[in-house]
mmCIF file of C-alpha atoms in Angstrom:
data_model
loop_
_atom_site.group_PDB
_atom_site.id
_atom_site.type_symbol
_atom_site.label_atom_id
_atom_site.label_comp_id
_atom_site.label_asym_id
_atom_site.label_seq_id
_atom_site.Cartn_x
_atom_site.Cartn_y
_atom_site.Cartn_z
ATOM 1 C CA UNK A 1 87.773 108.750 111.442
ATOM 2 C CA UNK A 2 89.540 106.635 108.854
ATOM 3 C CA UNK A 3 87.885 105.220 105.748
ATOM 4 C CA UNK A 4 89.681 102.554 103.732
ATOM 5 C CA UNK A 5 88.647 102.101 100.136
ATOM 6 C CA UNK A 6 89.865 99.069 98.165
ATOM 7 C CA UNK A 7 88.603 99.984 94.739
ATOM 8 C CA UNK A 8 88.990 96.831 92.659
ATOM 9 C CA UNK A 9 87.947 96.704 89.006
ATOM 10 C CA UNK A 10 84.482 98.206 89.176
ATOM 11 C CA UNK A 11 85.369 101.282 87.155
ATOM 12 C CA UNK A 12 88.101 99.840 84.923
ATOM 13 C CA UNK A 13 86.307 97.119 83.014
ATOM 14 C CA UNK A 14 86.298 99.759 80.306
ATOM 15 C CA UNK A 15 89.806 101.196 80.514
ATOM 16 C CA UNK A 16 88.872 104.610 79.223
ATOM 17 C CA UNK A 17 86.434 106.712 81.246
ATOM 18 C CA UNK A 18 85.811 110.401 81.629
ATOM 19 C CA UNK A 19 88.304 112.200 83.770
ATOM 20 C CA UNK A 20 90.227 115.224 84.986
ATOM 21 C CA UNK A 21 92.947 117.599 83.860
ATOM 22 C CA UNK A 22 95.999 115.676 85.172
ATOM 23 C CA UNK A 23 98.854 114.965 82.709
ATOM 24 C CA UNK A 24 97.921 112.062 80.469
ATOM 25 C CA UNK A 25 99.811 108.848 79.843
ATOM 26 C CA UNK A 26 98.949 109.279 76.162
ATOM 27 C CA UNK A 27 101.104 112.448 75.940
ATOM 28 C CA UNK A 28 104.140 110.166 75.506
ATOM 29 C CA UNK A 29 102.694 108.240 72.544
ATOM 30 C CA UNK A 30 104.863 110.083 70.016
ATOM 31 C CA UNK A 31 108.059 110.223 72.123
ATOM 32 C CA UNK A 32 109.842 107.060 71.072
ATOM 33 C CA UNK A 33 113.093 107.781 72.930
ATOM 34 C CA UNK A 34 112.539 108.455 76.626
ATOM 35 C CA UNK A 35 115.949 107.221 77.728
ATOM 36 C CA UNK A 36 116.790 110.512 79.474
ATOM 37 C CA UNK A 37 113.887 109.967 81.852
ATOM 38 C CA UNK A 38 115.137 106.509 82.855
ATOM 39 C CA UNK A 39 117.358 106.756 85.947
ATOM 40 C CA UNK A 40 119.780 104.110 87.202
ATOM 41 C CA UNK A 41 118.097 102.461 90.163
ATOM 42 C CA UNK A 42 120.322 99.710 91.580
ATOM 43 C CA UNK A 43 123.257 99.791 93.966
ATOM 44 C CA UNK A 44 126.414 101.422 92.597
ATOM 45 C CA UNK A 45 128.564 99.219 94.863
ATOM 46 C CA UNK A 46 130.001 96.986 92.127
ATOM 47 C CA UNK A 47 131.906 93.833 92.988
ATOM 48 C CA UNK A 48 135.610 93.950 93.751
ATOM 49 C CA UNK A 49 138.164 91.337 92.703
ATOM 50 C CA UNK A 50 137.094 89.127 95.615
ATOM 51 C CA UNK A 51 133.491 89.145 94.372
ATOM 52 C CA UNK A 52 132.167 91.235 97.264
ATOM 53 C CA UNK A 53 129.626 93.911 96.412
ATOM 54 C CA UNK A 54 126.041 94.168 95.248
ATOM 55 C CA UNK A 55 126.196 94.886 91.513
ATOM 56 C CA UNK A 56 128.050 93.078 88.748
ATOM 57 C CA UNK A 57 131.099 94.575 87.056
ATOM 58 C CA UNK A 58 130.639 93.518 83.432
ATOM 59 C CA UNK A 59 134.419 93.641 82.924
ATOM 60 C CA UNK A 60 134.688 90.689 85.312
ATOM 61 C CA UNK A 61 132.264 88.521 83.306
ATOM 62 C CA UNK A 62 133.629 85.962 80.848
ATOM 63 C CA UNK A 63 130.376 85.806 78.915
ATOM 64 C CA UNK A 64 127.420 88.148 78.769
ATOM 65 C CA UNK A 65 123.861 86.918 79.465
ATOM 66 C CA UNK A 66 122.172 85.373 76.445
ATOM 67 C CA UNK A 67 119.066 83.639 77.802
ATOM 68 C CA UNK A 68 117.125 85.993 80.056
ATOM 69 C CA UNK A 69 113.866 85.039 81.791
ATOM 70 C CA UNK A 70 111.151 87.625 82.360
ATOM 71 C CA UNK A 71 110.060 86.148 85.690
ATOM 72 C CA UNK A 72 107.636 88.802 86.924
ATOM 73 C CA UNK A 73 105.657 91.673 85.461
ATOM 74 C CA UNK A 74 103.556 93.324 88.131
ATOM 75 C CA UNK A 75 101.720 96.400 89.330
ATOM 76 C CA UNK A 76 102.119 97.846 92.810
ATOM 77 C CA UNK A 77 99.976 100.502 94.405
ATOM 78 C CA UNK A 78 101.251 101.897 97.732
ATOM 79 C CA UNK A 79 97.957 103.681 98.325
ATOM 80 C CA UNK A 80 97.698 107.283 99.396
ATOM 81 C CA UNK A 81 95.794 108.939 102.195
ATOM 82 C CA UNK A 82 94.014 112.259 101.920
ATOM 83 C CA UNK A 83 93.445 114.120 105.179
ATOM 84 C CA UNK A 84 90.521 116.490 105.674
ATOM 85 C CA UNK A 85 89.615 118.524 108.721
ATOM 86 C CA UNK A 86 91.827 119.843 111.518
ATOM 87 C CA UNK A 87 92.875 118.819 115.000
ATOM 88 C CA UNK A 88 90.170 121.152 116.293
ATOM 89 C CA UNK A 89 87.308 119.871 114.134
ATOM 90 C CA UNK A 90 88.516 116.278 113.894
ATOM 91 C CA UNK A 91 90.464 114.769 111.023
ATOM 92 C CA UNK A 92 89.182 112.295 108.470
ATOM 93 C CA UNK A 93 91.569 109.934 106.669
ATOM 94 C CA UNK A 94 90.549 108.390 103.361
ATOM 95 C CA UNK A 95 92.992 105.842 101.936
ATOM 96 C CA UNK A 96 92.515 104.567 98.399
ATOM 97 C CA UNK A 97 94.230 102.239 95.986
ATOM 98 C CA UNK A 98 93.638 100.174 92.890
ATOM 99 C CA UNK A 99 92.895 96.914 94.687
ATOM 100 C CA UNK A 100 94.532 93.583 93.921
ATOM 101 C CA UNK A 101 92.114 92.661 91.124
ATOM 102 C CA UNK A 102 92.616 96.044 89.468
ATOM 103 C CA UNK A 103 96.399 95.815 89.864
ATOM 104 C CA UNK A 104 96.386 92.431 88.140
ATOM 105 C CA UNK A 105 94.203 93.758 85.346
ATOM 106 C CA UNK A 106 96.525 96.705 84.680
ATOM 107 C CA UNK A 107 99.647 94.524 84.891
ATOM 108 C CA UNK A 108 98.177 92.207 82.248
ATOM 109 C CA UNK A 109 97.098 95.171 80.132
ATOM 110 C CA UNK A 110 100.593 96.704 80.073
ATOM 111 C CA UNK A 111 102.273 93.331 79.571
ATOM 112 C CA UNK A 112 100.112 92.473 76.567
ATOM 113 C CA UNK A 113 100.742 95.933 75.127
ATOM 114 C CA UNK A 114 104.546 95.773 75.367
ATOM 115 C CA UNK A 115 105.917 92.214 75.376
ATOM 116 C CA UNK A 116 106.525 92.037 71.630
ATOM 117 C CA UNK A 117 108.615 95.203 71.631
ATOM 118 C CA UNK A 118 110.399 94.208 74.859
ATOM 119 C CA UNK A 119 111.551 91.022 73.175
ATOM 120 C CA UNK A 120 112.772 93.012 70.161
ATOM 121 C CA UNK A 121 114.750 95.375 72.397
ATOM 122 C CA UNK A 122 116.563 92.530 74.143
ATOM 123 C CA UNK A 123 117.170 90.758 70.854
ATOM 124 C CA UNK A 124 118.742 93.903 69.380
ATOM 125 C CA UNK A 125 121.228 93.795 72.265
ATOM 126 C CA UNK A 126 122.157 90.138 71.811
ATOM 127 C CA UNK A 127 119.791 88.592 74.375
ATOM 128 C CA UNK A 128 116.747 86.351 74.130
ATOM 129 C CA UNK A 129 113.969 87.430 76.485
ATOM 130 C CA UNK A 130 111.964 84.382 77.546
ATOM 131 C CA UNK A 131 108.416 84.389 78.933
ATOM 132 C CA UNK A 132 107.105 81.704 81.335
ATOM 133 C CA UNK A 133 105.761 79.514 78.528
ATOM 134 C CA UNK A 134 109.299 79.482 77.098
ATOM 135 C CA UNK A 135 111.430 78.953 80.221
ATOM 136 C CA UNK A 136 109.162 76.582 82.161
ATOM 137 C CA UNK A 137 110.216 73.530 80.165
ATOM 138 C CA UNK A 138 109.923 70.862 82.868
ATOM 139 C CA UNK A 139 107.688 69.980 85.783
ATOM 140 C CA UNK A 140 110.540 70.703 88.220
ATOM 141 C CA UNK A 141 110.947 74.208 86.821
ATOM 142 C CA UNK A 142 107.200 74.835 86.917
ATOM 143 C CA UNK A 143 106.981 73.674 90.524
ATOM 144 C CA UNK A 144 109.937 75.798 91.662
ATOM 145 C CA UNK A 145 108.688 78.889 89.823
ATOM 146 C CA UNK A 146 105.057 78.615 90.925
ATOM 147 C CA UNK A 147 106.119 78.288 94.566
ATOM 148 C CA UNK A 148 108.868 80.904 94.423
ATOM 149 C CA UNK A 149 108.787 83.679 97.005
ATOM 150 C CA UNK A 150 111.446 86.394 97.153
ATOM 151 C CA UNK A 151 113.467 86.429 100.367
ATOM 152 C CA UNK A 152 114.182 89.810 101.934
ATOM 153 C CA UNK A 153 116.853 90.847 104.412
ATOM 154 C CA UNK A 154 116.100 92.072 107.912
ATOM 155 C CA UNK A 155 117.339 95.516 106.867
ATOM 156 C CA UNK A 156 114.698 95.774 104.130
ATOM 157 C CA UNK A 157 111.970 94.580 106.502
ATOM 158 C CA UNK A 158 113.070 97.081 109.166
ATOM 159 C CA UNK A 159 112.906 99.831 106.535
ATOM 160 C CA UNK A 160 109.344 98.787 105.690
ATOM 161 C CA UNK A 161 108.349 98.933 109.360
ATOM 162 C CA UNK A 162 109.903 102.410 109.742
ATOM 163 C CA UNK A 163 108.070 103.677 106.661
ATOM 164 C CA UNK A 164 104.743 102.499 108.073
ATOM 165 C CA UNK A 165 105.572 104.175 111.379
ATOM 166 C CA UNK A 166 106.402 107.442 109.583
ATOM 167 C CA UNK A 167 103.075 107.329 107.756
ATOM 168 C CA UNK A 168 101.228 107.149 111.059
ATOM 169 C CA UNK A 169 103.455 109.671 112.830
ATOM 170 C CA UNK A 170 103.066 112.137 109.982
ATOM 171 C CA UNK A 171 99.270 112.045 110.148
ATOM 172 C CA UNK A 172 99.274 110.199 106.838
ATOM 173 C CA UNK A 173 97.139 107.309 108.042
ATOM 174 C CA UNK A 174 97.944 103.725 107.087
ATOM 175 C CA UNK A 175 97.975 102.958 103.372
ATOM 176 C CA UNK A 176 96.317 99.919 101.870
ATOM 177 C CA UNK A 177 99.180 98.515 99.819
ATOM 178 C CA UNK A 178 98.563 96.057 97.001
ATOM 179 C CA UNK A 179 100.674 94.201 94.438
ATOM 180 C CA UNK A 180 99.628 91.776 91.725
ATOM 181 C CA UNK A 181 101.326 90.156 88.697
ATOM 182 C CA UNK A 182 100.097 89.875 85.123
ATOM 183 C CA UNK A 183 98.363 86.655 84.129
ATOM 184 C CA UNK A 184 100.815 83.756 83.943
ATOM 185 C CA UNK A 185 103.417 85.293 86.261
ATOM 186 C CA UNK A 186 104.291 84.940 89.932
ATOM 187 C CA UNK A 187 104.763 88.026 92.081
ATOM 188 C CA UNK A 188 108.496 88.521 92.571
ATOM 189 C CA UNK A 189 108.282 91.354 95.097
ATOM 190 C CA UNK A 190 111.319 93.614 94.764
ATOM 191 C CA UNK A 191 110.825 95.763 97.809
ATOM 192 C CA UNK A 192 108.975 95.360 101.091
ATOM 193 C CA UNK A 193 109.630 99.027 101.818
ATOM 194 C CA UNK A 194 106.905 100.567 99.646
ATOM 195 C CA UNK A 195 107.327 104.344 99.160
ATOM 196 C CA UNK A 196 104.966 106.952 100.556
ATOM 197 C CA UNK A 197 102.906 108.434 97.731
ATOM 198 C CA UNK A 198 102.239 112.134 97.199
ATOM 199 C CA UNK A 199 98.444 112.448 97.237
ATOM 200 C CA UNK A 200 98.453 115.837 95.480
ATOM 201 C CA UNK A 201 100.845 114.993 92.661
ATOM 202 C CA UNK A 202 99.861 111.285 92.427
ATOM 203 C CA UNK A 203 103.601 110.606 92.407
ATOM 204 C CA UNK A 204 106.338 108.633 94.184
ATOM 205 C CA UNK A 205 110.028 109.373 94.646
ATOM 206 C CA UNK A 206 112.308 109.053 91.628
ATOM 207 C CA UNK A 207 114.368 106.076 92.763
ATOM 208 C CA UNK A 208 114.158 103.291 95.322
ATOM 209 C CA UNK A 209 112.129 100.807 93.299
ATOM 210 C CA UNK A 210 114.236 97.958 94.705
ATOM 211 C CA UNK A 211 115.765 97.177 98.094
ATOM 212 C CA UNK A 212 119.231 98.491 97.257
ATOM 213 C CA UNK A 213 121.165 96.659 99.987
ATOM 214 C CA UNK A 214 118.871 93.654 100.218
ATOM 215 C CA UNK A 215 121.431 90.857 99.851
ATOM 216 C CA UNK A 216 118.835 88.126 100.423
ATOM 217 C CA UNK A 217 116.766 89.407 97.525
ATOM 218 C CA UNK A 218 119.604 89.685 95.034
ATOM 219 C CA UNK A 219 120.922 86.221 95.918
ATOM 220 C CA UNK A 220 117.597 84.410 95.614
ATOM 221 C CA UNK A 221 116.814 86.166 92.321
ATOM 222 C CA UNK A 222 120.274 86.340 90.793
ATOM 223 C CA UNK A 223 121.466 82.891 91.836
ATOM 224 C CA UNK A 224 118.730 80.553 93.097
ATOM 225 C CA UNK A 225 116.134 81.439 90.478
ATOM 226 C CA UNK A 226 118.616 81.606 87.584
ATOM 227 C CA UNK A 227 120.070 78.216 88.542
ATOM 228 C CA UNK A 228 116.695 76.500 88.858
ATOM 229 C CA UNK A 229 115.384 77.948 85.593
ATOM 230 C CA UNK A 230 118.690 77.355 83.750
ATOM 231 C CA UNK A 231 118.996 80.908 82.434
ATOM 232 C CA UNK A 232 121.793 83.478 82.443
ATOM 233 C CA UNK A 233 119.774 86.244 84.084
ATOM 234 C CA UNK A 234 116.259 87.190 85.144
ATOM 235 C CA UNK A 235 114.299 90.405 84.615
ATOM 236 C CA UNK A 236 111.429 91.889 86.610
ATOM 237 C CA UNK A 237 109.194 94.726 85.424
ATOM 238 C CA UNK A 238 107.271 96.711 88.028
ATOM 239 C CA UNK A 239 104.752 99.506 87.440
ATOM 240 C CA UNK A 240 103.781 101.803 90.295
ATOM 241 C CA UNK A 241 100.366 103.369 90.006
ATOM 242 C CA UNK A 242 97.890 105.192 92.205
ATOM 243 C CA UNK A 243 94.120 105.514 92.373
ATOM 244 C CA UNK A 244 91.959 108.229 93.877
ATOM 245 C CA UNK A 245 88.544 107.876 95.512
ATOM 246 C CA UNK A 246 86.844 108.567 92.168
ATOM 247 C CA UNK A 247 88.504 105.494 90.625
ATOM 248 C CA UNK A 248 90.877 107.543 88.473
ATOM 249 C CA UNK A 249 94.176 105.764 87.872
ATOM 250 C CA UNK A 250 97.653 107.270 87.487
ATOM 251 C CA UNK A 251 100.939 105.721 86.367
ATOM 252 C CA UNK A 252 103.536 107.060 88.810
ATOM 253 C CA UNK A 253 106.589 105.037 87.735
ATOM 254 C CA UNK A 254 107.745 102.067 85.703
ATOM 255 C CA UNK A 255 111.011 100.155 85.954
ATOM 256 C CA UNK A 256 112.869 97.035 84.872
ATOM 257 C CA UNK A 257 115.583 95.224 86.830
ATOM 258 C CA UNK A 258 118.013 92.470 85.848
ATOM 259 C CA UNK A 259 119.679 90.004 88.225
ATOM 260 C CA UNK A 260 122.187 87.218 87.603
ATOM 261 C CA UNK A 261 124.906 85.031 89.126
ATOM 262 C CA UNK A 262 128.079 86.441 90.620
ATOM 263 C CA UNK A 263 130.873 85.666 88.101
ATOM 264 C CA UNK A 264 133.510 85.541 90.869
ATOM 265 C CA UNK A 265 133.282 82.536 93.227
ATOM 266 C CA UNK A 266 133.835 83.058 96.921
ATOM 267 C CA UNK A 267 137.411 82.297 97.951
ATOM 268 C CA UNK A 268 137.896 78.851 99.447
ATOM 269 C CA UNK A 269 137.353 78.812 103.193
ATOM 270 C CA UNK A 270 135.528 82.176 103.173
ATOM 271 C CA UNK A 271 131.973 82.424 104.448
ATOM 272 C CA UNK A 272 129.102 83.928 102.542
ATOM 273 C CA UNK A 273 127.829 87.086 104.245
ATOM 274 C CA UNK A 274 126.025 90.319 103.414
ATOM 275 C CA UNK A 275 129.078 91.639 101.566
ATOM 276 C CA UNK A 276 129.285 88.630 99.264
ATOM 277 C CA UNK A 277 126.323 87.285 97.354
ATOM 278 C CA UNK A 278 126.067 84.439 94.855
ATOM 279 C CA UNK A 279 123.559 86.596 92.999
ATOM 280 C CA UNK A 280 123.920 90.233 91.971
ATOM 281 C CA UNK A 281 122.151 93.198 90.489
ATOM 282 C CA UNK A 282 123.091 93.285 86.813
ATOM 283 C CA UNK A 283 121.257 96.470 85.875
ATOM 284 C CA UNK A 284 118.079 98.391 86.526
ATOM 285 C CA UNK A 285 116.399 101.645 85.519
ATOM 286 C CA UNK A 286 113.267 103.395 86.689
ATOM 287 C CA UNK A 287 111.196 106.125 85.102
ATOM 288 C CA UNK A 288 109.244 108.096 87.700
ATOM 289 C CA UNK A 289 107.101 111.102 86.866
ATOM 290 C CA UNK A 290 106.836 114.366 88.794
ATOM 291 C CA UNK A 291 103.081 114.132 88.414
ATOM 292 C CA UNK A 292 101.231 110.870 87.954
ATOM 293 C CA UNK A 293 100.043 110.235 84.395
ATOM 294 C CA UNK A 294 96.317 109.708 84.076
ATOM 295 C CA UNK A 295 95.696 106.326 82.441
ATOM 296 C CA UNK A 296 91.915 106.512 82.105
ATOM 297 C CA UNK A 297 91.815 110.080 80.865
ATOM 298 C CA UNK A 298 88.891 112.082 79.486
ATOM 299 C CA UNK A 299 87.294 110.771 76.278
ATOM 300 C CA UNK A 300 83.898 111.948 75.041
ATOM 301 C CA UNK A 301 83.153 109.519 72.215
ATOM 302 C CA UNK A 302 83.809 105.866 71.447
ATOM 303 C CA UNK A 303 86.178 106.978 68.692
ATOM 304 C CA UNK A 304 88.101 109.134 71.179
ATOM 305 C CA UNK A 305 88.257 106.205 73.615
ATOM 306 C CA UNK A 306 89.720 103.895 70.988
ATOM 307 C CA UNK A 307 92.282 106.526 69.973
ATOM 308 C CA UNK A 308 93.252 107.155 73.586
ATOM 309 C CA UNK A 309 93.706 103.461 74.302
ATOM 310 C CA UNK A 310 95.976 103.107 71.264
ATOM 311 C CA UNK A 311 98.005 106.104 72.418
ATOM 312 C CA UNK A 312 98.238 104.696 75.966
ATOM 313 C CA UNK A 313 99.739 101.486 74.619
ATOM 314 C CA UNK A 314 102.199 103.373 72.422
ATOM 315 C CA UNK A 315 103.201 105.588 75.352
ATOM 316 C CA UNK A 316 103.828 102.643 77.681
ATOM 317 C CA UNK A 317 105.799 100.890 74.936
ATOM 318 C CA UNK A 318 107.983 103.970 74.553
ATOM 319 C CA UNK A 319 108.642 103.995 78.293
ATOM 320 C CA UNK A 320 109.446 100.349 78.939
ATOM 321 C CA UNK A 321 111.408 99.901 75.697
ATOM 322 C CA UNK A 322 113.511 102.979 76.529
ATOM 323 C CA UNK A 323 114.294 101.374 79.892
ATOM 324 C CA UNK A 324 115.101 98.017 78.254
ATOM 325 C CA UNK A 325 117.380 99.793 75.783
ATOM 326 C CA UNK A 326 119.291 101.387 78.674
ATOM 327 C CA UNK A 327 119.834 97.961 80.240
ATOM 328 C CA UNK A 328 120.786 96.407 76.913
ATOM 329 C CA UNK A 329 123.010 99.352 76.071
ATOM 330 C CA UNK A 330 125.092 98.733 79.198
ATOM 331 C CA UNK A 331 125.683 95.135 78.186
ATOM 332 C CA UNK A 332 126.380 95.981 74.537
ATOM 333 C CA UNK A 333 128.915 98.607 75.601
ATOM 334 C CA UNK A 334 130.601 96.120 77.916
ATOM 335 C CA UNK A 335 131.037 93.666 75.038
ATOM 336 C CA UNK A 336 133.144 96.220 73.176
ATOM 337 C CA UNK A 337 135.720 96.442 75.971
#
C-alpha cells in the first residue's frame, strides 16, 4: 500500500516548532566563511576557440558581466519514500514532501533573509545584482519574464524518466516532487532530473543541481533570457529541502548558478548544434550536506524560538554568500589576467 502525503504549510506558519536531534541549520550561524563546502557544480567542458563547449572561458571574454539579473530563487523538494514491512508481510510506502505552498513559503523566507547580503557580495566583485523590480523596466520585459519557461534537452528529460524508473525498480515508490519560487519570481527550473533523496540522512547527492549537458537550458537562460532582459548574465538560486511525515523540514542543499551569452559567435555557415550554444554556464556552486539540516528545530520557549530563527537566517546567509563569493571570486580572478 502506498500513502502519498503532500504536507503544505499547516505546520510551518510558525517556522520554529519542537523537533528532533538531527543537525540544525542554526549550527552554521557563526561560520561566516563556508567556501570550502561549496563545490563547483557546472560542466567543466569550457568553450574552445570555435565557441563550442558548455561553460564560458573567462579569458575569451572582452568584458566581464556587470548587470546581473537574479531571475529565480526557488525551493525544490524531491520527496522521499520510507518503506515499512517486508515482501512476506506486505510493504507500505509513505512518500512525503513540503508541498508547493510550503516550498514557496520557505523560498520567500530564505530570499528575504539573504537578498541584502547577496547584493553586497556581487557588488564587492564588481557586479550589480538586480531583482525583478529592478530589471523588469518595460511591459515587454515583464511579459517575456512572466511567461518564461526553461527549455530542456531530450537528454535531460530521458534522465528524469530513468530516475523515476529506478525509484520504482528499487522499491523506493514514486516521489511527490514539488518546486516553487519566492514571491515575485518565476520558476526557472534548472533540472528535470530531480535526485533521489536519502530518507535516513535527509540528504541528496553532493552535485548535480543542474542538467550538466542540457544545451537547451543553457541557451535559453544564457542567451534568450539575457537578451530579452538586457542584462549581461542571469543567476538562479535553488534550495533543496526535505520533509518527513511529522512535518519536520531539512535543508539538504543550496546552490547558485550563473548563465550568460557565448562571447564567441558561431563561424559563418556553421549550424548551431548541441556542441555550440549561444548561451553558456558562467559559473555555479552547490553546498550539499551529508545529513539534512533541521530548519524547524527544537525550541522550548518563545525566546528560544526567536533566537533560533535569527540564527537560521544568519546560517543561510553564511551559506549563500559563501557560494556567491566563490562565483564572484572566479570573475574577479579572471579580471587580473
